[in-house]
Amino acid sequence: MGGVSTVDRAERVPKQDRSRATRQRLLEAAVSCLAEHGWAGSTVSVVAERAGVSRGAAQHHFPTREDLFTAAVEYVAEERSTALRALFPDGAAGDRHAVVAALVDLYTGPLFRAALHLWVAASNEEQLRPRVTELESRVGRETHRIAVDLLGADESVPGVRESVQGLLDMARGLGLANLLTDDAARRERVVGQWAGLLEESLG
């Protein structure tokens, strides 16, 4: 009788686990490289070396450089979304200041820096642009949904959707300012002001 032996199954599961672990290491290394060295300095070889895997193994998971970096930023964006939701497991409509601060923090870490390098590269790389545009649209929609949920915002009320979108646009601007200098003090004042404005506009 044919089929897969118990030994074969036992060998395959750890192999799948190793494959997942390799993929994750590559994604994390790609984001770090992109944040630190930009697009020009982030090749598949550099990422593979940082992740401790061969170039061949990297290309097995991600056949092209574009595959690797769009997947990397998407992976970390999903991780950050999960972490943001986990900060407020029971919702946070009662503490909008904390929500605004958490949303702004999304745009001041290595993910935002890496995404920014990807956006700049996409403006010059024809094959990268549609993928990054689609990724950014998807990540933006997810972040907006999370913000609406956490703020307890009712988007059926005129102006509420724009208020939430304005918050996210402002957070992105603060993230850009933070790339050049430590903008923590000004960011804290702006967060306080926006939290107050949202209390008024969201009710």
JSON list of C-alpha atoms in Angstrom, two decimals, residues 81 83-96 98-100 102-103 106 143-153 202:
[
{"chain": "A", "resi": 81, "resn": "SER", "atom": "CA", "xyz": [-1.13, 46.33, 12.60]},
{"chain": "A", "resi": 83, "resn": "ALA", "atom": "CA", "xyz": [0.73, 44.96, 17.50]},
{"chain": "A", "resi": 84, "resn": "LEU", "atom": "CA", "xyz": [-1.38, 48.13, 17.32]},
{"chain": "A", "resi": 85, "resn": "ARG", "atom": "CA", "xyz": [-4.60, 46.17, 17.83]},
{"chain": "A", "resi": 86, "resn": "ALA", "atom": "CA", "xyz": [-2.96, 44.25, 20.69]},
{"chain": "A", "resi": 87, "resn": "LEU", "atom": "CA", "xyz": [-2.17, 47.53, 22.51]},
{"chain": "A", "resi": 88, "resn": "PHE", "atom": "CA", "xyz": [-5.91, 48.07, 22.98]},
{"chain": "A", "resi": 89, "resn": "PRO", "atom": "CA", "xyz": [-7.49, 44.59, 23.18]},
{"chain": "A", "resi": 90, "resn": "ASP", "atom": "CA", "xyz": [-10.73, 45.96, 24.61]},
{"chain": "A", "resi": 91, "resn": "GLY", "atom": "CA", "xyz": [-10.91, 49.04, 22.38]},
{"chain": "A", "resi": 92, "resn": "ALA", "atom": "CA", "xyz": [-9.75, 52.49, 23.33]},
{"chain": "A", "resi": 93, "resn": "ALA", "atom": "CA", "xyz": [-12.54, 54.97, 22.57]},
{"chain": "A", "resi": 94, "resn": "GLY", "atom": "CA", "xyz": [-12.17, 56.33, 26.10]},
{"chain": "A", "resi": 95, "resn": "ASP", "atom": "CA", "xyz": [-8.50, 57.27, 25.65]},
{"chain": "A", "resi": 96, "resn": "ARG", "atom": "CA", "xyz": [-8.13, 58.94, 22.31]},
{"chain": "A", "resi": 98, "resn": "ALA", "atom": "CA", "xyz": [-3.27, 57.10, 23.69]},
{"chain": "A", "resi": 99, "resn": "VAL", "atom": "CA", "xyz": [-4.66, 56.03, 20.31]},
{"chain": "A", "resi": 100, "resn": "VAL", "atom": "CA", "xyz": [-3.34, 59.14, 18.53]},
{"chain": "A", "resi": 102, "resn": "ALA", "atom": "CA", "xyz": [0.13, 54.91, 19.10]},
{"chain": "A", "resi": 103, "resn": "LEU", "atom": "CA", "xyz": [-0.86, 55.77, 15.52]},
{"chain": "A", "resi": 106, "resn": "LEU", "atom": "CA", "xyz": [3.58, 53.74, 13.54]},
{"chain": "A", "resi": 143, "resn": "THR", "atom": "CA", "xyz": [-4.46, 51.45, 9.10]},
{"chain": "A", "resi": 144, "resn": "HIS", "atom": "CA", "xyz": [-7.55, 53.61, 8.51]},
{"chain": "A", "resi": 145, "resn": "ARG", "atom": "CA", "xyz": [-9.84, 50.75, 9.65]},
{"chain": "A", "resi": 146, "resn": "ILE", "atom": "CA", "xyz": [-7.77, 50.24, 12.79]},
{"chain": "A", "resi": 147, "resn": "ALA", "atom": "CA", "xyz": [-7.84, 53.97, 13.54]},
{"chain": "A", "resi": 148, "resn": "VAL", "atom": "CA", "xyz": [-11.63, 54.13, 13.11]},
{"chain": "A", "resi": 149, "resn": "ASP", "atom": "CA", "xyz": [-12.12, 51.12, 15.40]},
{"chain": "A", "resi": 150, "resn": "LEU", "atom": "CA", "xyz": [-9.75, 52.35, 18.11]},
{"chain": "A", "resi": 151, "resn": "LEU", "atom": "CA", "xyz": [-11.08, 55.90, 18.09]},
{"chain": "A", "resi": 152, "resn": "GLY", "atom": "CA", "xyz": [-14.70, 54.72, 18.18]},
{"chain": "A", "resi": 153, "resn": "ALA", "atom": "CA", "xyz": [-15.36, 56.95, 15.17]},
{"chain": "A", "resi": 202, "resn": "LEU", "atom": "CA", "xyz": [-15.79, 62.73, 16.93]}
]
